[in-house]
XYZ file of C-alpha atoms in Angstrom:
548
model
C 121.262 125.093 -39.005
C 119.601 123.407 -41.963
C 116.066 123.356 -43.345
C 113.864 120.632 -41.910
C 110.572 119.545 -43.455
C 108.237 118.271 -40.720
C 105.357 116.292 -42.164
C 102.666 114.592 -40.081
C 100.534 111.939 -41.786
C 98.362 108.941 -41.016
C 98.581 105.377 -42.325
C 95.860 102.768 -41.950
C 96.824 99.738 -39.891
C 96.580 97.334 -42.837
C 99.094 99.402 -44.850
C 101.663 100.102 -42.121
C 103.936 97.198 -43.058
C 103.787 98.248 -46.733
C 104.712 101.839 -45.798
C 107.682 100.730 -43.725
C 108.878 98.408 -46.471
C 108.708 101.258 -49.030
C 110.613 103.651 -46.770
C 114.152 102.503 -47.627
C 113.499 102.840 -51.354
C 112.124 106.345 -50.921
C 115.196 107.464 -48.947
C 117.523 105.965 -51.548
C 115.617 107.759 -54.312
C 115.978 111.024 -52.401
C 119.732 110.485 -52.150
C 119.950 109.768 -55.865
C 117.586 112.407 -57.207
C 117.398 115.353 -54.791
C 120.116 118.009 -54.479
C 120.781 118.993 -50.891
C 119.063 116.002 -49.260
C 120.743 115.175 -45.949
C 118.676 112.734 -43.947
C 115.182 111.504 -43.125
C 113.870 110.350 -39.757
C 110.493 108.658 -39.238
C 108.819 108.926 -35.806
C 105.626 107.165 -34.690
C 103.604 109.535 -32.499
C 100.373 107.470 -32.260
C 99.071 104.128 -33.494
C 98.206 105.472 -36.965
C 100.067 108.817 -36.926
C 103.641 109.405 -38.085
C 105.997 112.388 -38.090
C 108.606 112.569 -40.862
C 111.703 114.773 -40.394
C 113.407 115.395 -43.760
C 116.530 117.539 -43.648
C 117.867 119.694 -46.515
C 120.962 121.836 -47.051
C 118.914 124.956 -47.767
C 115.500 126.293 -48.753
C 116.261 126.009 -52.454
C 116.836 122.259 -52.107
C 113.527 121.904 -50.296
C 111.729 123.946 -52.986
C 113.221 121.803 -55.748
C 112.145 118.622 -53.989
C 108.570 119.857 -53.558
C 108.422 120.754 -57.243
C 109.561 117.244 -58.233
C 106.919 115.530 -56.113
C 106.646 111.782 -56.632
C 108.770 111.763 -59.779
C 110.585 108.540 -58.859
C 108.717 105.203 -58.578
C 110.171 104.508 -55.123
C 108.905 107.864 -53.853
C 105.494 107.313 -55.440
C 105.283 103.891 -53.791
C 105.897 105.377 -50.349
C 103.469 108.274 -50.878
C 100.845 105.798 -52.061
C 100.681 104.155 -48.641
C 99.725 107.400 -46.857
C 96.079 107.714 -45.872
C 95.925 111.431 -45.034
C 98.256 114.413 -44.668
C 97.774 116.104 -41.285
C 100.293 118.966 -41.527
C 103.478 120.063 -43.257
C 105.771 122.670 -41.770
C 109.220 124.145 -42.333
C 111.730 124.361 -39.499
C 115.354 125.319 -39.114
C 117.845 123.151 -37.270
C 120.226 125.074 -35.001
C 122.714 122.322 -34.117
C 124.294 121.577 -37.496
C 127.425 119.465 -37.576
C 130.375 120.727 -39.677
C 130.112 119.729 -43.322
C 130.606 120.954 -46.880
C 127.288 122.833 -46.689
C 125.786 124.139 -43.508
C 123.490 126.936 -42.418
C 124.964 129.242 -39.775
C 123.252 132.003 -37.809
C 125.154 135.262 -37.408
C 122.383 136.875 -35.349
C 119.192 135.967 -33.458
C 116.603 136.939 -36.114
C 115.475 134.242 -38.588
C 116.879 136.204 -41.548
C 120.272 136.674 -39.885
C 121.687 133.439 -41.260
C 123.372 132.059 -44.339
C 124.641 128.898 -45.980
C 128.385 128.286 -45.985
C 129.479 126.163 -48.960
C 132.997 124.697 -48.936
C 134.748 123.220 -51.990
C 136.702 119.999 -51.862
C 140.182 120.271 -50.392
C 141.873 121.647 -47.312
C 141.986 125.365 -48.132
C 142.612 128.123 -47.451
C 139.788 129.093 -49.803
C 139.051 132.596 -51.105
C 135.549 133.637 -50.087
C 132.604 135.023 -52.062
C 129.790 136.578 -50.015
C 126.511 136.355 -51.969
C 123.764 138.957 -51.413
C 120.392 138.256 -53.032
C 118.103 140.899 -54.506
C 114.393 141.654 -54.392
C 113.905 145.402 -53.740
C 115.118 144.914 -50.128
C 111.681 143.302 -49.562
C 110.980 140.414 -47.197
C 109.074 138.331 -49.780
C 112.358 137.407 -51.461
C 115.264 135.527 -49.914
C 118.617 133.920 -50.569
C 117.320 130.867 -52.387
C 117.441 133.126 -55.500
C 121.234 132.795 -55.509
C 121.646 129.130 -54.560
C 122.474 128.078 -58.129
C 125.187 130.753 -58.248
C 126.610 129.434 -54.978
C 126.805 125.924 -56.429
C 128.649 127.247 -59.488
C 131.154 129.254 -57.431
C 131.940 126.236 -55.261
C 132.746 124.264 -58.400
C 135.297 126.982 -59.237
C 137.058 126.407 -55.901
C 135.637 129.301 -53.881
C 134.055 129.109 -50.458
C 130.635 130.768 -50.609
C 128.716 132.500 -47.832
C 125.167 132.962 -49.206
C 123.555 135.225 -46.639
C 120.186 136.554 -45.661
C 119.498 139.874 -43.995
C 116.474 141.613 -42.512
C 114.356 143.190 -45.243
C 111.471 145.649 -45.446
C 108.441 143.939 -43.920
C 110.429 142.397 -41.072
C 110.962 143.802 -37.607
C 114.238 145.712 -37.368
C 114.724 146.027 -41.137
C 115.461 149.220 -43.052
C 117.802 151.844 -41.689
C 120.073 150.953 -40.042
C 119.110 147.299 -39.463
C 119.483 145.998 -43.030
C 122.919 147.598 -43.367
C 124.039 146.417 -39.947
C 123.017 142.889 -40.922
C 125.088 142.954 -44.103
C 128.068 144.302 -42.153
C 127.662 141.601 -39.502
C 127.332 138.882 -42.148
C 130.571 139.940 -43.853
C 132.415 140.263 -40.543
C 131.183 136.798 -39.526
C 133.517 135.358 -42.192
C 136.366 135.839 -39.685
C 134.871 133.182 -37.412
C 132.983 130.770 -39.692
C 135.693 128.207 -40.418
C 139.497 128.163 -40.231
C 139.750 126.942 -43.852
C 138.499 130.327 -45.100
C 141.096 132.774 -46.386
C 139.782 135.868 -44.638
C 142.359 138.068 -46.381
C 140.710 137.311 -49.758
C 136.993 138.068 -49.486
C 134.709 139.656 -52.090
C 130.975 140.370 -52.203
C 128.677 139.585 -55.133
C 125.185 141.038 -55.238
C 122.177 141.102 -57.561
C 119.814 144.079 -57.736
C 119.206 145.361 -54.181
C 121.843 142.897 -52.997
C 124.271 144.508 -55.430
C 123.653 147.905 -53.850
C 124.426 146.380 -50.455
C 127.556 144.665 -51.820
C 128.885 147.959 -53.225
C 128.167 149.646 -49.888
C 129.899 146.833 -48.000
C 133.013 147.399 -50.124
C 133.036 151.038 -48.932
C 132.797 150.292 -45.204
C 136.470 151.157 -44.621
C 135.663 154.692 -45.816
C 132.625 155.269 -43.574
C 132.937 157.863 -40.814
C 133.309 156.766 -37.214
C 129.950 155.850 -35.682
C 128.182 155.214 -38.999
C 126.362 151.873 -39.372
C 128.859 149.333 -40.700
C 131.973 151.433 -40.041
C 135.256 149.833 -38.916
C 134.832 146.414 -40.578
C 136.492 143.375 -39.088
C 136.731 141.894 -42.588
C 137.414 144.515 -45.291
C 136.484 143.351 -48.771
C 139.012 142.966 -51.578
C 136.270 143.923 -54.038
C 132.579 143.761 -54.907
C 130.681 142.728 -58.035
C 127.142 143.901 -58.773
C 124.526 143.157 -61.399
C 121.448 145.318 -61.989
C 122.128 147.231 -58.796
C 120.497 150.607 -58.005
C 123.727 152.285 -56.885
C 122.353 155.830 -57.197
C 119.824 155.722 -54.385
C 118.781 159.359 -54.773
C 117.875 158.786 -58.432
C 116.110 155.514 -57.574
C 114.149 157.327 -54.862
C 113.169 160.129 -57.247
C 111.892 157.479 -59.673
C 109.949 155.839 -56.805
C 111.641 152.533 -57.591
C 109.648 149.559 -56.348
C 106.393 151.460 -55.866
C 104.639 148.671 -57.786
C 105.033 146.461 -54.706
C 102.307 148.584 -53.095
C 99.825 146.940 -55.486
C 99.106 143.386 -54.356
C 97.679 142.550 -57.794
C 100.497 143.965 -59.916
C 102.173 141.312 -62.105
C 105.862 140.645 -61.379
C 108.532 141.704 -63.898
C 109.237 139.236 -66.683
C 111.645 136.540 -65.561
C 111.384 137.374 -61.865
C 111.738 134.480 -59.406
C 108.613 133.654 -57.446
C 108.304 135.255 -54.025
C 109.602 132.892 -51.344
C 107.271 134.386 -48.732
C 104.175 135.743 -50.538
C 102.293 135.977 -47.261
C 104.561 138.890 -46.272
C 103.580 140.946 -49.329
C 100.804 142.867 -47.522
C 103.284 144.070 -44.889
C 105.654 145.196 -47.644
C 102.818 146.853 -49.603
C 101.974 149.030 -46.610
C 105.477 150.513 -46.748
C 106.001 150.646 -50.531
C 103.631 153.483 -51.412
C 106.457 156.030 -51.635
C 108.878 153.608 -53.276
C 111.160 150.970 -51.790
C 114.185 153.228 -51.322
C 112.147 155.442 -49.005
C 110.877 152.319 -47.246
C 114.454 151.125 -46.808
C 115.924 154.403 -45.549
C 112.890 155.754 -43.685
C 112.221 158.738 -45.938
C 113.017 160.458 -49.204
C 116.400 161.910 -50.076
C 115.361 165.445 -49.102
C 114.014 164.202 -45.753
C 116.949 162.077 -44.542
C 119.877 163.217 -46.715
C 122.498 161.980 -44.240
C 121.191 158.417 -44.585
C 121.347 158.584 -48.359
C 124.897 159.937 -48.197
C 126.023 156.976 -46.087
C 123.968 154.260 -47.788
C 125.029 155.351 -51.287
C 128.754 154.818 -50.697
C 130.368 152.667 -53.396
C 133.755 151.067 -52.763
C 136.677 151.822 -55.051
C 137.051 148.141 -56.037
C 133.542 147.630 -57.436
C 132.700 146.200 -60.854
C 129.123 147.131 -61.807
C 127.588 144.969 -64.543
C 124.258 145.820 -66.156
C 122.055 144.539 -68.948
C 120.926 146.990 -71.622
C 117.494 145.302 -71.626
C 117.014 145.703 -67.861
C 113.430 146.928 -67.334
C 113.642 147.014 -63.532
C 116.710 149.165 -62.795
C 117.717 151.782 -65.408
C 121.349 151.671 -66.504
C 121.800 155.284 -65.407
C 121.066 154.263 -61.803
C 123.669 151.491 -61.819
C 126.954 152.943 -63.054
C 130.180 152.852 -61.058
C 133.801 153.749 -61.825
C 134.242 150.249 -63.305
C 131.180 149.525 -65.412
C 130.292 146.862 -67.995
C 127.083 146.723 -70.041
C 125.857 143.482 -71.604
C 123.885 144.044 -74.770
C 120.407 142.566 -74.622
C 120.665 141.177 -71.081
C 117.712 141.538 -68.734
C 117.515 142.172 -65.005
C 117.283 138.527 -63.947
C 119.646 136.967 -66.505
C 122.483 136.802 -63.986
C 120.584 134.238 -61.904
C 121.262 131.634 -64.616
C 124.771 130.260 -63.900
C 125.018 128.997 -67.497
C 124.249 132.407 -69.012
C 126.610 135.120 -70.319
C 125.671 137.670 -67.635
C 126.843 135.452 -64.791
C 130.007 134.586 -66.712
C 130.995 138.269 -66.795
C 130.663 138.529 -63.017
C 132.383 135.211 -62.385
C 135.269 136.150 -64.672
C 135.569 139.445 -62.810
C 135.853 137.611 -59.499
C 138.492 135.274 -60.922
C 140.483 138.217 -62.299
C 140.344 140.024 -58.964
C 141.649 137.052 -57.017
C 144.232 136.237 -59.702
C 145.558 139.808 -59.613
C 146.327 139.784 -55.912
C 149.967 139.244 -54.994
C 149.889 136.432 -52.445
C 152.833 134.838 -50.688
C 152.768 132.248 -47.923
C 156.024 131.445 -46.188
C 156.653 127.796 -45.361
C 155.516 126.928 -41.817
C 158.373 127.183 -39.328
C 158.920 124.416 -36.789
C 160.164 126.839 -34.138
C 161.578 124.249 -31.742
C 163.429 122.407 -34.514
C 165.137 125.644 -35.592
C 165.965 126.484 -31.974
C 167.601 123.099 -31.473
C 169.551 123.252 -34.734
C 170.579 126.914 -34.933
C 170.762 128.238 -31.354
C 172.616 127.630 -28.118
C 169.485 127.789 -26.000
C 167.759 125.150 -23.902
C 164.162 126.240 -24.401
C 161.105 124.821 -26.155
C 158.061 126.786 -27.198
C 154.568 125.475 -26.648
C 151.722 126.420 -28.918
C 150.346 128.526 -26.057
C 153.571 130.490 -25.602
C 153.974 131.034 -29.351
C 150.437 132.447 -29.517
C 151.262 134.687 -26.551
C 154.143 136.056 -28.623
C 151.760 136.818 -31.522
C 149.354 138.657 -29.198
C 152.133 140.834 -27.801
C 153.576 141.521 -31.254
C 150.180 142.663 -32.546
C 150.052 145.465 -29.957
C 153.723 146.465 -30.056
C 155.075 145.902 -33.581
C 157.834 148.473 -33.104
C 159.214 146.382 -30.220
C 158.975 143.029 -31.990
C 159.740 144.221 -35.522
C 162.289 147.000 -35.023
C 163.810 146.368 -38.450
C 160.429 146.989 -40.100
C 158.493 149.400 -37.854
C 159.949 152.758 -36.841
C 160.447 152.682 -33.025
C 157.942 154.869 -31.204
C 155.692 155.342 -34.244
C 152.856 153.042 -33.157
C 149.426 154.407 -32.208
C 146.728 151.981 -31.081
C 142.979 152.650 -31.141
C 140.857 150.204 -29.137
C 141.575 147.245 -26.892
C 140.880 143.525 -26.742
C 140.666 141.289 -29.769
C 139.761 144.025 -32.265
C 141.622 147.304 -32.657
C 143.278 149.592 -35.181
C 146.981 150.279 -35.179
C 148.894 152.950 -37.089
C 152.656 152.843 -37.587
C 155.482 153.902 -39.853
C 156.823 150.858 -41.678
C 159.616 150.374 -44.185
C 158.396 149.969 -47.742
C 158.791 146.405 -48.919
C 160.455 147.372 -52.207
C 162.443 150.319 -50.832
C 163.501 149.689 -47.200
C 165.301 153.049 -47.125
C 161.888 154.764 -46.952
C 159.029 154.612 -44.445
C 155.316 154.874 -45.123
C 152.288 155.134 -42.839
C 150.474 151.807 -42.507
C 146.981 151.603 -41.007
C 145.776 148.140 -40.020
C 142.605 146.768 -38.508
C 143.696 143.933 -36.224
C 141.608 140.912 -35.272
C 142.970 138.372 -32.796
C 141.223 135.052 -33.341
C 141.977 133.300 -30.061
C 139.970 130.201 -30.978
C 142.008 129.358 -34.087
C 145.108 131.310 -32.957
C 145.240 133.640 -35.954
C 146.285 137.292 -35.919
C 144.751 139.101 -38.896
C 145.953 142.501 -40.087
C 143.849 144.257 -42.729
C 145.432 147.225 -44.469
C 143.212 150.325 -44.566
C 143.460 153.419 -46.756
C 142.311 155.602 -43.882
C 141.015 155.751 -40.337
C 139.235 158.895 -39.202
C 141.414 161.807 -40.324
C 144.461 159.569 -40.766
C 145.554 158.392 -44.210
C 147.869 155.540 -45.168
C 150.931 156.172 -47.284
C 150.668 155.600 -51.017
C 154.161 154.290 -51.661
C 153.006 150.683 -51.949
C 149.737 148.723 -52.348
C 147.568 148.041 -49.326
C 148.193 144.599 -47.884
C 146.598 142.095 -45.522
C 148.662 139.802 -43.314
C 147.813 136.622 -41.414
C 150.104 135.346 -38.667
C 148.969 132.091 -37.138
C 150.031 129.268 -34.864
C 149.262 125.685 -35.852
C 150.713 122.271 -35.072
C 150.512 120.640 -31.638
C 151.042 122.051 -28.167
C 154.519 120.488 -27.988
C 155.449 121.119 -31.624
C 153.969 124.469 -32.651
C 154.339 125.869 -36.160
C 154.577 129.568 -36.974
C 152.835 130.566 -40.211
C 152.808 133.821 -42.124
C 151.055 134.841 -45.323
C 150.623 138.232 -46.969
C 148.167 139.449 -49.614
C 148.884 142.659 -51.509
C 145.781 144.240 -53.037
C 147.331 144.589 -56.478
C 145.478 144.629 -59.802
C 148.037 142.222 -61.294
C 150.605 140.050 -59.557
C 153.803 141.968 -58.736
C 156.773 139.564 -59.064
C 159.076 142.015 -57.270
C 156.916 141.899 -54.121
C 156.742 138.110 -54.274
C 160.546 137.993 -54.604
C 160.971 139.880 -51.309
C 159.187 137.110 -49.463
C 160.925 134.367 -51.396
C 164.137 135.762 -49.905
C 162.625 135.809 -46.416
C 161.728 132.146 -46.843
C 165.420 131.320 -47.221
C 166.276 132.552 -43.704
C 168.256 130.050 -41.644
C 167.341 131.574 -38.293
C 164.073 132.430 -36.617
C 162.383 135.713 -37.489
C 163.470 138.693 -35.390
C 160.178 138.891 -33.492
C 160.666 135.400 -32.019
C 164.170 136.301 -30.835
C 162.798 139.542 -29.340
C 160.152 137.578 -27.423
C 162.785 135.230 -26.011
C 165.015 138.104 -25.020
C 162.592 140.805 -23.861
C 159.742 138.757 -22.395
C 161.406 135.540 -21.208
C 164.815 136.979 -20.324
C 166.654 134.399 -22.454
C 169.533 135.058 -24.826
C 169.035 133.304 -28.197
C 172.676 132.915 -29.289
C 172.915 131.968 -32.932
C 175.216 129.182 -34.052
C 177.208 129.607 -37.198
C 175.567 127.369 -39.794
C 177.675 124.513 -41.109
C 178.726 125.010 -44.732
């Protein structure tokens, strides 16, 4: 998907040659002067009538281009040949080719889509999910946060700037808006193999900040609640000007001014992207926008408020002391920073101090994680050099081993997982497993480890996300939670086994990293590969004594 501007116009016969001659200059000026310009296609539909397809990365790029108009002489020359404008419409392309910026749908509704921005390089890239604000109202959309996405990409992050159904759209509110945010975050698992899905955070402004904080708490939601059991748990969330106390915001009738079609917007507010939807929003805003979002006041649907008001433990809430839209008292979390003199919309300026606080928080969160990636193992090369065994893995058979190991870690990792301790909840590509595992820094002790497992058959990745709890079960507290990615790369005849682990630490723990540095020195294959050969294939992997 990308945004396509479809413009129909007429040109008099005597000026057709002039128009065609000016076309190349106009396109070159677009490439030079317009952010997000992709391509332009000119189609003749009648003798004097033409249809121009102009493709943009996103809505913000299209808006910026419209605002610039004929600011370049080559563009003015082309526009000057047009006799009359017949129509101008916006469309969305649904067959995007892979690129550094592309729009991807995660659901069938028009708002269930986002732009994926990739930095230069091969990855894996940590991921920031951006959630725009706007009182959860359909007049406002994700083009508010496009400049922030551009800035994050320059810092080396992949960015998933997402939309979601908002009040005034069919299916929005409770639970649709929350289900959309959950689906958008979980979609990170399948967007692109260069994304590091073990290092994902959410960043949200205003109403988007409330949704980001809620998304960070999804692992703590009860079974059956909207958004529970995430495929992609967040490593943290960062909010600015977010109404985190929904009961207090409801009592204050936050957003009730949207019921007045003539009310002036707050100072510094971005223009509504879809002003024509305002009447539909106004019909629902009379009791405040929190009630419109959740389908009632706090005393009418208290269970919805209890679920929607969850705030994850790894949330940094930032607020401006001059915020006239969301009171500071509605926006506090366990980790809270106030910026003296900052207003509600200051964070939307990537050059301003408010955004720098959030961006620095994201950098600190990623920098504090203890990450270790073992060198890729050429399994067949090690077999040939270190074993008396005439067997060669294919990429298919190595992935089969990973699938079996994911369901039976006590069989394949007997030196790590206590035999017989595994409980599995769910089947197929997504399930939860609970087991007793040796602590990485004290192998004499076991701790309960709860992991949400996702088997990505397309890219042959097995993802294990550590959870603090599942239902009534609780993980042990003897070590930090950790995420693991096991994957198979290489070719069918020369597969590579890869393994990386991310501990959710506040600061890097050198002792944990040292454990894996020792594992990287192993001269033989990991135990689970030998178990697969022995238990599943009936082969005996006899080790050779290494030459010294």
